[in-house]
Short mmCIF file of C-alpha atoms in Angstrom, two decimals:
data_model
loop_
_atom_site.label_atom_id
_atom_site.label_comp_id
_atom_site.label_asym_id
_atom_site.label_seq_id
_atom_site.Cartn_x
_atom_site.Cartn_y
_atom_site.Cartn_z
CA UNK A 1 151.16 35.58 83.56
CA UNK A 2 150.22 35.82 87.27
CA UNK A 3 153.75 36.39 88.27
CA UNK A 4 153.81 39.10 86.18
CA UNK A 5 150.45 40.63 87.15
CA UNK A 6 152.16 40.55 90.67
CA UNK A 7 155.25 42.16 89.78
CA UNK A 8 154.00 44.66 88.53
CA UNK A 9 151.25 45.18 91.07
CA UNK A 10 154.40 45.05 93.80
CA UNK A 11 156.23 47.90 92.15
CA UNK A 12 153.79 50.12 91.51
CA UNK A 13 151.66 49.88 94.54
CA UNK A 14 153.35 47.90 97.29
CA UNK A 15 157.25 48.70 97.04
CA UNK A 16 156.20 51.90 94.78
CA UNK A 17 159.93 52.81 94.82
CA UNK A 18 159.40 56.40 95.80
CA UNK A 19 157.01 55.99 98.88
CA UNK A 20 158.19 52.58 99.86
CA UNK A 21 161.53 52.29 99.17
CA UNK A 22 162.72 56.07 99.29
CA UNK A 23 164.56 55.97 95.87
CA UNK A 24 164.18 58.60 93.46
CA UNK A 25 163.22 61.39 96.15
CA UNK A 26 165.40 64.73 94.89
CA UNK A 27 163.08 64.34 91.27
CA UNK A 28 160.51 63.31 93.12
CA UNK A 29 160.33 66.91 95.04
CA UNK A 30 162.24 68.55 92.06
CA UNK A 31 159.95 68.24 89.19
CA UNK A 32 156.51 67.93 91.08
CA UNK A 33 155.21 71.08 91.13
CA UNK A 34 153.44 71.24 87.87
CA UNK A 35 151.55 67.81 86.64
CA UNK A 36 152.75 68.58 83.13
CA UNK A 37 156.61 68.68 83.89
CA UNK A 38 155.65 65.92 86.17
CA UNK A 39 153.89 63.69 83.36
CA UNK A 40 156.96 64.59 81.24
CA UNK A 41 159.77 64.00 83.95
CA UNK A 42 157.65 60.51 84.37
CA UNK A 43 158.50 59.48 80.92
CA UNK A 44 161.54 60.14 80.82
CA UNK A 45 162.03 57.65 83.79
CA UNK A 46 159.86 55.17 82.51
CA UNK A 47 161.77 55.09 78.96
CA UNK A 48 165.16 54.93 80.69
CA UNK A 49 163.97 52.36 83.98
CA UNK A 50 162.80 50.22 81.01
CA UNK A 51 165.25 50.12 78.57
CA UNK A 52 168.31 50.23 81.76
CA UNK A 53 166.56 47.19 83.70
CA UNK A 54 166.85 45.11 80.58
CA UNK A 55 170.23 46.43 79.27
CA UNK A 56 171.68 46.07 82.95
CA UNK A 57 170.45 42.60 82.78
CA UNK A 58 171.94 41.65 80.07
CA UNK A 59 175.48 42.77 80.85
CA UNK A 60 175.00 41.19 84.31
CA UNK A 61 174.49 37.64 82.02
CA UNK A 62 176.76 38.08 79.52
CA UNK A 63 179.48 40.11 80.33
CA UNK A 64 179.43 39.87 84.19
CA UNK A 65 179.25 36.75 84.96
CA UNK A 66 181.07 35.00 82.31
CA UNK A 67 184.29 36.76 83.27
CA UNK A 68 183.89 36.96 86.65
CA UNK A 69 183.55 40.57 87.40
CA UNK A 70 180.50 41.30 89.55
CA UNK A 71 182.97 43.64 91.75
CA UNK A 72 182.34 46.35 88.63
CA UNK A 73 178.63 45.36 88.44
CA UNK A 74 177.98 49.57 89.91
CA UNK A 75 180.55 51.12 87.15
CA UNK A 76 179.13 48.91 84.38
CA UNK A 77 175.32 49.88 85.41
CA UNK A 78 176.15 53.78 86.31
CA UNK A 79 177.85 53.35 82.52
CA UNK A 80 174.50 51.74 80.74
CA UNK A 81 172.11 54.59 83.37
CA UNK A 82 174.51 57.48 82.06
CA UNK A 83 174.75 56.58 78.11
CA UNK A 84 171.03 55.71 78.31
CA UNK A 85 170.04 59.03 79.90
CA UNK A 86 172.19 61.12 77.42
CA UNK A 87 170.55 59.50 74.72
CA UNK A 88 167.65 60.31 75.67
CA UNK A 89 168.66 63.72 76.38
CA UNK A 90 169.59 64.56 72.72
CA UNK A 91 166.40 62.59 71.02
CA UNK A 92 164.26 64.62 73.59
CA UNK A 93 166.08 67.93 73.03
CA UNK A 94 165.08 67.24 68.92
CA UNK A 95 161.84 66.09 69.37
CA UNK A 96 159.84 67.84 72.01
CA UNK A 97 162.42 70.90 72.98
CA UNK A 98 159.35 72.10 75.04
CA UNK A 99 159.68 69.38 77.34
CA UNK A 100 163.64 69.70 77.38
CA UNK A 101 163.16 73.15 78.33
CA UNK A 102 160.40 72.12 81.16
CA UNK A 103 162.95 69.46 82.27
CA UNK A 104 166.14 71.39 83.02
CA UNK A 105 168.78 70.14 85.46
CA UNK A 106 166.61 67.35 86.08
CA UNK A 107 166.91 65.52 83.07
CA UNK A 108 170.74 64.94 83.54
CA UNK A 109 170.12 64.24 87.10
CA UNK A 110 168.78 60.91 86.18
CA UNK A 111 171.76 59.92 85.42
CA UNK A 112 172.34 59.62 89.53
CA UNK A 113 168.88 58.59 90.67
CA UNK A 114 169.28 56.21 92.82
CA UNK A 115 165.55 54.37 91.62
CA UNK A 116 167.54 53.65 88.43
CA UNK A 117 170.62 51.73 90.13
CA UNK A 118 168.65 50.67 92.72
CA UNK A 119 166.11 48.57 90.40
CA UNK A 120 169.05 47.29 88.49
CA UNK A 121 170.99 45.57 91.31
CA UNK A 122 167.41 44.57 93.07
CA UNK A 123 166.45 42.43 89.37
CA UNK A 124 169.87 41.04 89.84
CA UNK A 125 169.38 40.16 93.57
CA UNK A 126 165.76 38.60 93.06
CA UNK A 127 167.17 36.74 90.21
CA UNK A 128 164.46 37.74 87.30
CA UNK A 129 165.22 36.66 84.03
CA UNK A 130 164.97 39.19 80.97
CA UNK A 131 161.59 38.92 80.65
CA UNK A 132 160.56 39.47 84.38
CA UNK A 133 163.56 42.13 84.72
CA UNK A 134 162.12 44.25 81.99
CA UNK A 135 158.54 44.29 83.22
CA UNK A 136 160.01 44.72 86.81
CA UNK A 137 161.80 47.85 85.35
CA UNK A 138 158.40 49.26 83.50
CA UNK A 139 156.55 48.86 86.53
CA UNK A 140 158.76 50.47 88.92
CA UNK A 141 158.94 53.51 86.56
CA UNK A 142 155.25 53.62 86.71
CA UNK A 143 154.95 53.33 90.22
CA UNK A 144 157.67 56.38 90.21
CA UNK A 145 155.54 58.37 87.81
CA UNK A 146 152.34 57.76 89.50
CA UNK A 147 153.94 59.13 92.89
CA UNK A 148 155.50 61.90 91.14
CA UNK A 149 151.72 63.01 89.43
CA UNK A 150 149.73 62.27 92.62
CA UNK A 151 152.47 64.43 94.63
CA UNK A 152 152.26 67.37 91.36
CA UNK A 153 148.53 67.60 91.49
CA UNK A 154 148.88 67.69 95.37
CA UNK A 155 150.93 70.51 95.03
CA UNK A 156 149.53 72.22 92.36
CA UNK A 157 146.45 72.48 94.96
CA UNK A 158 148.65 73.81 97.71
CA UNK A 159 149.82 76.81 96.19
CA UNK A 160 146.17 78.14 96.57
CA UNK A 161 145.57 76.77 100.17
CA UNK A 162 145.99 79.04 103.35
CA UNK A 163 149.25 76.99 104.72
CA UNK A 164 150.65 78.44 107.88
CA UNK A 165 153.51 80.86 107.46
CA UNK A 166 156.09 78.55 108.67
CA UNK A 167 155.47 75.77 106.43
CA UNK A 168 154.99 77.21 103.59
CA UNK A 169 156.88 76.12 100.56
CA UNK A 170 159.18 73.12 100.69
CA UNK A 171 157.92 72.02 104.82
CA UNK A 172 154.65 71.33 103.53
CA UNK A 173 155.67 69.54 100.85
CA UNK A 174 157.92 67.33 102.82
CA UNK A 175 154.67 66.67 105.08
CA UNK A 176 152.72 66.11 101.78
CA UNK A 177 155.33 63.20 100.71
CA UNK A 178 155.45 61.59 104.83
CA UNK A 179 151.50 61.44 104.12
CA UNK A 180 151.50 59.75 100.90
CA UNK A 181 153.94 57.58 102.36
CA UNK A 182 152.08 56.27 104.89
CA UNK A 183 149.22 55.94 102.77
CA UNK A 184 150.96 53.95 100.24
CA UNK A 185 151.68 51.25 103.49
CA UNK A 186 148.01 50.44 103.24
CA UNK A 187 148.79 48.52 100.44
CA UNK A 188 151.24 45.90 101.99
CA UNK A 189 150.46 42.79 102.40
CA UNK A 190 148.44 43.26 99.41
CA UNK A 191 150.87 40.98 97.69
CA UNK A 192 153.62 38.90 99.18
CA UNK A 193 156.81 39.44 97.24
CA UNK B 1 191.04 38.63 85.36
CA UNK B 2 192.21 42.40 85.11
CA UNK B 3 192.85 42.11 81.14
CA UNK B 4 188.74 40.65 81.07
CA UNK B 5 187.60 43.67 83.00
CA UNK B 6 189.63 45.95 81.04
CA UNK B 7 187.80 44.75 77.91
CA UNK B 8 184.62 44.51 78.62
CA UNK B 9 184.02 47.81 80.03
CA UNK B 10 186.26 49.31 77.18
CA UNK B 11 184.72 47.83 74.48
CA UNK B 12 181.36 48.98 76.83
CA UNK B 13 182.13 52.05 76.50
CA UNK B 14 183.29 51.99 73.00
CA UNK B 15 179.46 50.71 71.76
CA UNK B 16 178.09 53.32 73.97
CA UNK B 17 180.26 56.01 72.81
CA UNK B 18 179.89 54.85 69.13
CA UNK B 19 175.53 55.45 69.75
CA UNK B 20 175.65 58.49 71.41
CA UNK B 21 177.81 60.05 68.66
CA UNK B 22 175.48 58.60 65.86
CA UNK B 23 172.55 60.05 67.82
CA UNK B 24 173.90 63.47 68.14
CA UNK B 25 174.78 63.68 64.47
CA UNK B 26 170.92 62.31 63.92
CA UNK B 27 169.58 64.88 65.87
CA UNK B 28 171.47 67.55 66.03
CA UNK B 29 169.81 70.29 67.08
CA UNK B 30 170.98 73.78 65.49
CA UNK B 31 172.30 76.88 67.88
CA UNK B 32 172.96 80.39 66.99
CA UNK B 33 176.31 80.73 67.15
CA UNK B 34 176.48 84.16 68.77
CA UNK B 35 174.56 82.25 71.65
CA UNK B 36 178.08 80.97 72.37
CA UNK B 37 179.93 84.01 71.31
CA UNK B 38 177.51 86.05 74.02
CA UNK B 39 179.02 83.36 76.98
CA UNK B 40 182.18 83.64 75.56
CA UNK B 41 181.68 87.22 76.72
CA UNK B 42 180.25 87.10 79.48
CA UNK B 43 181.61 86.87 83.37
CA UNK B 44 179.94 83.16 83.80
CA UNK B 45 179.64 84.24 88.14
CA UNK B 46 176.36 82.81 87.04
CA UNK B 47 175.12 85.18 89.77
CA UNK B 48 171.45 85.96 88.71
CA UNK B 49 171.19 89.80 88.97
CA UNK B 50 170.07 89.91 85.02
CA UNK B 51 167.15 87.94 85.89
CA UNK B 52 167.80 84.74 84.43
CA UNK B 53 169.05 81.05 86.45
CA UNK B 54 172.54 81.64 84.93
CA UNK B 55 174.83 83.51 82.48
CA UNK B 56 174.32 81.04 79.60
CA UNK B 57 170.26 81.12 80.00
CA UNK B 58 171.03 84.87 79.33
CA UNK B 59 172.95 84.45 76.33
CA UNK B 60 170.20 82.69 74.66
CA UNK B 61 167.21 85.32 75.91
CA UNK B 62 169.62 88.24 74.74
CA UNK B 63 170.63 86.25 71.28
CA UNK B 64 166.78 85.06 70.76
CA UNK B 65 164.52 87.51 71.94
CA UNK B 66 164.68 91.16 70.57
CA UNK B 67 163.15 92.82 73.58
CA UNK B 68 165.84 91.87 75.87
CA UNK B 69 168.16 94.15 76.52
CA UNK B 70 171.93 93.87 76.34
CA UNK B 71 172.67 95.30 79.29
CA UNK B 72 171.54 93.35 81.75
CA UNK B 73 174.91 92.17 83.07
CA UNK B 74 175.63 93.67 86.05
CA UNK B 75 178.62 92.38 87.02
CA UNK B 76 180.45 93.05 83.36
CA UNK B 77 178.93 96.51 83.42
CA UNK B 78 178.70 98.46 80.39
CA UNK B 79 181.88 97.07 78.68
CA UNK B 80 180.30 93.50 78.32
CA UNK B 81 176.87 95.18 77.59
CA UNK B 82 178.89 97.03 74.80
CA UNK B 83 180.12 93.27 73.61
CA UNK B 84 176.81 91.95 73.95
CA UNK B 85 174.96 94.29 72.12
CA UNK B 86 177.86 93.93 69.47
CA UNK B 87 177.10 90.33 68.60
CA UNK B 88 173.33 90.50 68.91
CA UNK B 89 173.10 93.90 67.03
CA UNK B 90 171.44 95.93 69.80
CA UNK B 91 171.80 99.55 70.82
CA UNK B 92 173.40 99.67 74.28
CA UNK B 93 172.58 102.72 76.68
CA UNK B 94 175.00 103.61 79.02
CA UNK B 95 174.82 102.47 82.59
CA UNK B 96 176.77 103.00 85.19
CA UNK B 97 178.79 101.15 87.47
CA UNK B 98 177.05 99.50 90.54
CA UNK B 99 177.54 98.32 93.89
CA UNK B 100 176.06 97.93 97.08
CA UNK B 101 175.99 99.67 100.30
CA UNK B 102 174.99 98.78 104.18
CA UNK B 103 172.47 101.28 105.51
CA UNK B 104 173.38 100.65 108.74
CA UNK B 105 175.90 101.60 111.17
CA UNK B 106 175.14 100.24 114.37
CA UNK B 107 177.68 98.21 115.03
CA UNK B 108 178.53 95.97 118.15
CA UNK B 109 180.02 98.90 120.46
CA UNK B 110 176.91 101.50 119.12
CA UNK B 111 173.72 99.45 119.21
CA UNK B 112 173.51 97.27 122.91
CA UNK B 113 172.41 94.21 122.02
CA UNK B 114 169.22 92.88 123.36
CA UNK B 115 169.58 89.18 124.39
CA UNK B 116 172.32 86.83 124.13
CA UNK B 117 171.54 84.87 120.98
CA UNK B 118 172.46 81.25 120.32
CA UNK B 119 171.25 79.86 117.48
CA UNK B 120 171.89 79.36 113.86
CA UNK B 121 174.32 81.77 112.40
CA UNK B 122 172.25 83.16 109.74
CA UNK B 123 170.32 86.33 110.27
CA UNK B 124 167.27 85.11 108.44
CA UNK B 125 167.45 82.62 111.53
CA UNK B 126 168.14 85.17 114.44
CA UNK B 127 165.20 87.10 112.40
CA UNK B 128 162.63 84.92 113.88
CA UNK B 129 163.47 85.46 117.39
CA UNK B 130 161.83 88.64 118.48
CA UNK B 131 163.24 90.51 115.45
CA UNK B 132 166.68 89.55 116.17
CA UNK B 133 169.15 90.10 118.93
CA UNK B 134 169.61 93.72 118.63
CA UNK B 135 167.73 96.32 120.16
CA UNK B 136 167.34 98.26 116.97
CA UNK B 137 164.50 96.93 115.23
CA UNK B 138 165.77 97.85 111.47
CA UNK B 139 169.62 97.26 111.93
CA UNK B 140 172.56 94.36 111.00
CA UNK B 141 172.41 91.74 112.82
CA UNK B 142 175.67 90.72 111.56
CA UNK B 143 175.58 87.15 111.07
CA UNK B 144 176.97 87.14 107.30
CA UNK B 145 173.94 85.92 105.83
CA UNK B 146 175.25 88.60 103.10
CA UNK B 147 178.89 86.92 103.28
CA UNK B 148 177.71 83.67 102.54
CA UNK B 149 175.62 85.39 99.17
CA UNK B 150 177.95 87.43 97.82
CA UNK B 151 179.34 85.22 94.64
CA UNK B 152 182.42 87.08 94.14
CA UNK B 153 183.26 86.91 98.24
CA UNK B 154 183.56 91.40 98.17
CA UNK B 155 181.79 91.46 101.53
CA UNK B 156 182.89 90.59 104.76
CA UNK B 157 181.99 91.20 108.95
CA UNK B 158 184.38 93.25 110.59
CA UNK B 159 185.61 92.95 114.16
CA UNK B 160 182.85 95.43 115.34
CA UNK B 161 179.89 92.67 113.60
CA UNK B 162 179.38 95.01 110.58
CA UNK B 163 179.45 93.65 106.82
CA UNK B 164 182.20 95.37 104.84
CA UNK B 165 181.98 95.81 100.95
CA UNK B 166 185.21 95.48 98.66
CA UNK B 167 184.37 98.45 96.46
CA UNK B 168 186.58 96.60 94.18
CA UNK B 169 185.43 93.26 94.07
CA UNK B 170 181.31 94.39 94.55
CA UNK B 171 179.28 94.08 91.09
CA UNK B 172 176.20 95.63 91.71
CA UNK B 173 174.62 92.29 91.39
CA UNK B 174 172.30 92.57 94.30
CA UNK B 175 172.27 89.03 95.55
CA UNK B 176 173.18 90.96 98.63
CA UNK B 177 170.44 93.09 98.36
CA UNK B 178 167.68 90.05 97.66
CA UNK B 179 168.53 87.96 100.87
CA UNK B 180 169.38 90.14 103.65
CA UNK B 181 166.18 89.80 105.78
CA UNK B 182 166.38 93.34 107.22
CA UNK B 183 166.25 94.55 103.54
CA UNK B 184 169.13 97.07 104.79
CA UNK B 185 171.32 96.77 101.58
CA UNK B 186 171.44 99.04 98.86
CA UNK B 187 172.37 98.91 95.16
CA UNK B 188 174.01 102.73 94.36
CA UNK B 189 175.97 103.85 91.47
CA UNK B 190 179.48 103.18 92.53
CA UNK B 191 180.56 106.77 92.38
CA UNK B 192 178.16 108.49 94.99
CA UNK B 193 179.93 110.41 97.97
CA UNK B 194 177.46 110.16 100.66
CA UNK B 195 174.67 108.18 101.74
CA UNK B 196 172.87 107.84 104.52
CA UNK B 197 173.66 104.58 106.72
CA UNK B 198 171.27 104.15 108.55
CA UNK B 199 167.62 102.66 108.45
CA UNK B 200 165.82 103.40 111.32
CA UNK B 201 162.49 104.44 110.37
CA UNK B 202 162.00 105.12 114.42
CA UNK B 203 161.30 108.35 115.36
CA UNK B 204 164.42 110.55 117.01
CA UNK B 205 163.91 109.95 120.83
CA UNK B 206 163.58 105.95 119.87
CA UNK B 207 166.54 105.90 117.81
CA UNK B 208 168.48 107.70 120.30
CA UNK B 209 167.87 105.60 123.16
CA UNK B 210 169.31 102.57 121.38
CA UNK B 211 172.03 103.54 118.56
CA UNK B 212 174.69 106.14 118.60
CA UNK B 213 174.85 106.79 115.34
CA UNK B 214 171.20 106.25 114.32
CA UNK B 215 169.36 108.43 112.12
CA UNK B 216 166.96 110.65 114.48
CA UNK B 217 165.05 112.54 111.70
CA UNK B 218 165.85 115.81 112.34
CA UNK B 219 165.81 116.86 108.74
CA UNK B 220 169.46 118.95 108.88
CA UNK B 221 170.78 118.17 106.23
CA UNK B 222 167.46 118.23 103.62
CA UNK B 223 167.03 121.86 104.84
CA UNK B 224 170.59 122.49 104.24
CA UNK B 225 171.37 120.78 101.03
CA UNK B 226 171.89 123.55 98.18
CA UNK B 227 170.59 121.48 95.34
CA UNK B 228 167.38 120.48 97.20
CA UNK B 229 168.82 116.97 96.38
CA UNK B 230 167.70 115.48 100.19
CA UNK B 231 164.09 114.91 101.13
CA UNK B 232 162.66 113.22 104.81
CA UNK B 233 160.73 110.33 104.20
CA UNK B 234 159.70 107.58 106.72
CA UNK B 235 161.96 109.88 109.49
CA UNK B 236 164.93 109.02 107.37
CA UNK B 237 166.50 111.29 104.66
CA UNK B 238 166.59 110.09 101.07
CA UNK B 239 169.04 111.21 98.73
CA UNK B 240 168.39 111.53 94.85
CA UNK B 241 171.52 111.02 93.33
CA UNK B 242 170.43 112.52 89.82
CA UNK B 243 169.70 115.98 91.86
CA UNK B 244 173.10 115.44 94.44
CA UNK B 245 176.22 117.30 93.94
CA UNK B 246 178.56 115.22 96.07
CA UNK B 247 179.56 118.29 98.00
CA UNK B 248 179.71 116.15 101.29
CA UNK B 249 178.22 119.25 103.25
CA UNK B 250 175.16 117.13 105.08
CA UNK B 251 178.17 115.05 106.30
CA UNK B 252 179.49 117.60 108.12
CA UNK B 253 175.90 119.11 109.38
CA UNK B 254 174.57 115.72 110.51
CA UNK B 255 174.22 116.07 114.51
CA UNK B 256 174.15 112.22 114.72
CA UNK B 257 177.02 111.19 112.06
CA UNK B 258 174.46 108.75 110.07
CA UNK B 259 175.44 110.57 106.64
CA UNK B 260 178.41 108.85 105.76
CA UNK B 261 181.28 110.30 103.40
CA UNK B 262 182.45 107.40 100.62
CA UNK B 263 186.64 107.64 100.96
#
């Protein structure tokens, strides 16, 4: 139970994957200039990180290994990331179009995050097992959404403040995410993982 | 070893294949099927000038919406605005054909320039040094910021650091028009036989200390135009095309040869 507090303690706060490890950063400055897209975009992720750290997992132990292909381990994960992603594309696109709408180009551009890949090969690498791998995946997605809210609410309060000229706009925003970053280094050493 | 991978990631993508089809038959979401007749339709340059991110955005505001108009496609002009309106049922008025036009002369042997610039090629760039590199405050700079817009490639720089426009290839879309940082671009109907090229709100000694062709005010050709088309404004002329006759006399009249004659 510990283990797993720590996990999940580690990717949210400590390796948050956005702020940490620089995954994830084109939704991450894409979708983060309203908190409600953002809450939405962070969703997304989380249902996808989830349900692609365990899926990933288990073709890495059953189909993987077994036959003795780990040189397709990228194809086989890109293939879970993409099916998973377009699945949720159509349920989402059903269910709450609103959000589909909000979403745009972004949605389908999970597909190539890099957080997503990257979290499946790192469960691999640290050798979790399905368990550990799953809430590794959950917590990472959390740690992504609570970067991309924190940086949307930032934001949201920049459009009203008197930024120089020059830095208006993206710059600022680019300074906004260097800040957070080295905020979120406070935090290691917090837990050694 | 090959025959194992083969397999697995077949029969992979089989399963995944298999769920994604069963979900998109569960939720299937229903379209309008002019939405896709309206693309069908349309020029898909995806360029903007109607006002939405891309053509097939547009087909769904034009299909959906009753306020929006059918004939917002600049680049198909009024034959695709006569399709659209077709499929969605909405009256169509007439507009012309469109296209853009430099206001600006001054090219590299007319206007000196006024340092040696070497930066980025972009004018938006050169902008932010001291107004850019020429010594008239409103004119090209010439460094294809325009070119590099255009999404049907109609414009292009000349040897003498002017943009050219294909009068063919142009659209009227006005992407032109939206980034070029001296705001010296015009959208005209494609049919006009003068205007004036030059934007040089100066007054006449400025202007003709620095360009040879530029625009000194002098208000010629709005006294002399028969159908009271021309008025000065700003020290420039401005021409209303509804009022103009295209009877090319200002060109002749103009002392500084800023009214330009469409061949």
């Amino acid at each position: 139970m510990g283990e797993i507090f720590l996990i999940f303690l580690s990717a949210v706060l400590v390796n948050n994957f956005v702020l940490a490890r620089f995954l994830g950063i084109c939704p991450f400055l894409g979708v983060s200039k309203k908190v409600e897209t953002a809450v939405g975009m962070g969703m997304a992720v989380v249902f996808v990180m989830t349900l692609a750290s365990s899926a990933t997992w288990l073709i890495q132990r059953f189909i993987l290994e077994p036959f003795h292909i780990h040189v397709l381990q990228t194809i086989a994960f890109i293939l879970v990331i993409a099916s998973l992603v377009q699945l949720v594309e159509t349920v989402l696109r059903k269910v709450v179009p609103t959000l589909y709408e909000a979403l745009g180009i972004y949605l389908p551009l999970i597909t190539t995050n890099c957080a997503i890949l990257g979290l499946a090969i790192l469960n691999i690498q640290k050798e979790y097992n399905l368990i550990k791998s799953t809430i590794f995946g959950f917590s990472a997605s959390i740690g992504f959404m609570l970067a991309l809210i924190l940086m949307a609410g930032i934001r949201e309060q920049l459009e009203f403040a008197p930024v120089p000229k020059p830095l208006k706009g993206i710059p600022v925003s680019l300074i906004t995410a260097g800040l957070m970053s080295l905020a979120f280094m406070g935090f290691s050493g917090l837990v050694k993982m | 070893m090959i025959l194992e991978a083969a397999i697995s990631l077949g029969g992979l993508g089989l399963l995944f294949s298999l769920c994604l089809g069963l979900a998109s038959k569960r939720f299937y979401v229903e379209v309008d099927p002019r939405v896709g007749r309206v693309i069908e339709v349309l020029p898909g340059a995806n360029c903007g000038a109607c006002g939405c991110p891309g053509c097939s955005k547009y087909a769904e505001h034009v299909v959906m919406e009753p306020e929006v108009p059918a004939n917002l496609c600049i680049p198909g002009g009024g034959e695709v605005a006569k399709e659209v309106g077709h499929i969605t049922g909405k009256e169509v008025e007439e507009t012309g054909k469109k296209r853009a036009f430099i206001l600006c002369s001054g090219s590299k042997d007319r206007v000196a320039k006024s340092f040696n610039y070497q930066g980025i090629e972009d004018c938006r760039a050169a902008l932010l040094l001291f107004s850019g590199n020429k010594s008239c405050p409103y004119g090209c700079l010439g460094f294809g910021t325009c070119v590099n817009a255009c999404p049907f490639e109609a414009i292009e720089i000349n040897e003498l650091g002017l943009p050219v426009i294909d009068k063919e290839r142009c659209t009227g879309c006005g992407r032109c028009k939206d980034v070029c940082p001296k705001g010296i671009i015009e959208i005209y109907p494609k049919d006009i036989k003068v205007y004036i090229a030059c934007s040089n709100k100066d007054k006449g000694k400025v202007v003709k200390d620095i360009c040879a062709v530029g625009c000194i005010g002098c208000s010629i050709c709005a006294k002399r135009c028969e159908s009271g088309a021309i008025e000065i404004k700003d020290n420039l002329p401005k021409i209303s095309y509804d009022k103009c006759t295209q009877c090319k006399d200002c060109v002749g009249r103009c002392p500084q040869g800023s009214m330009v004659a469409v061949s």
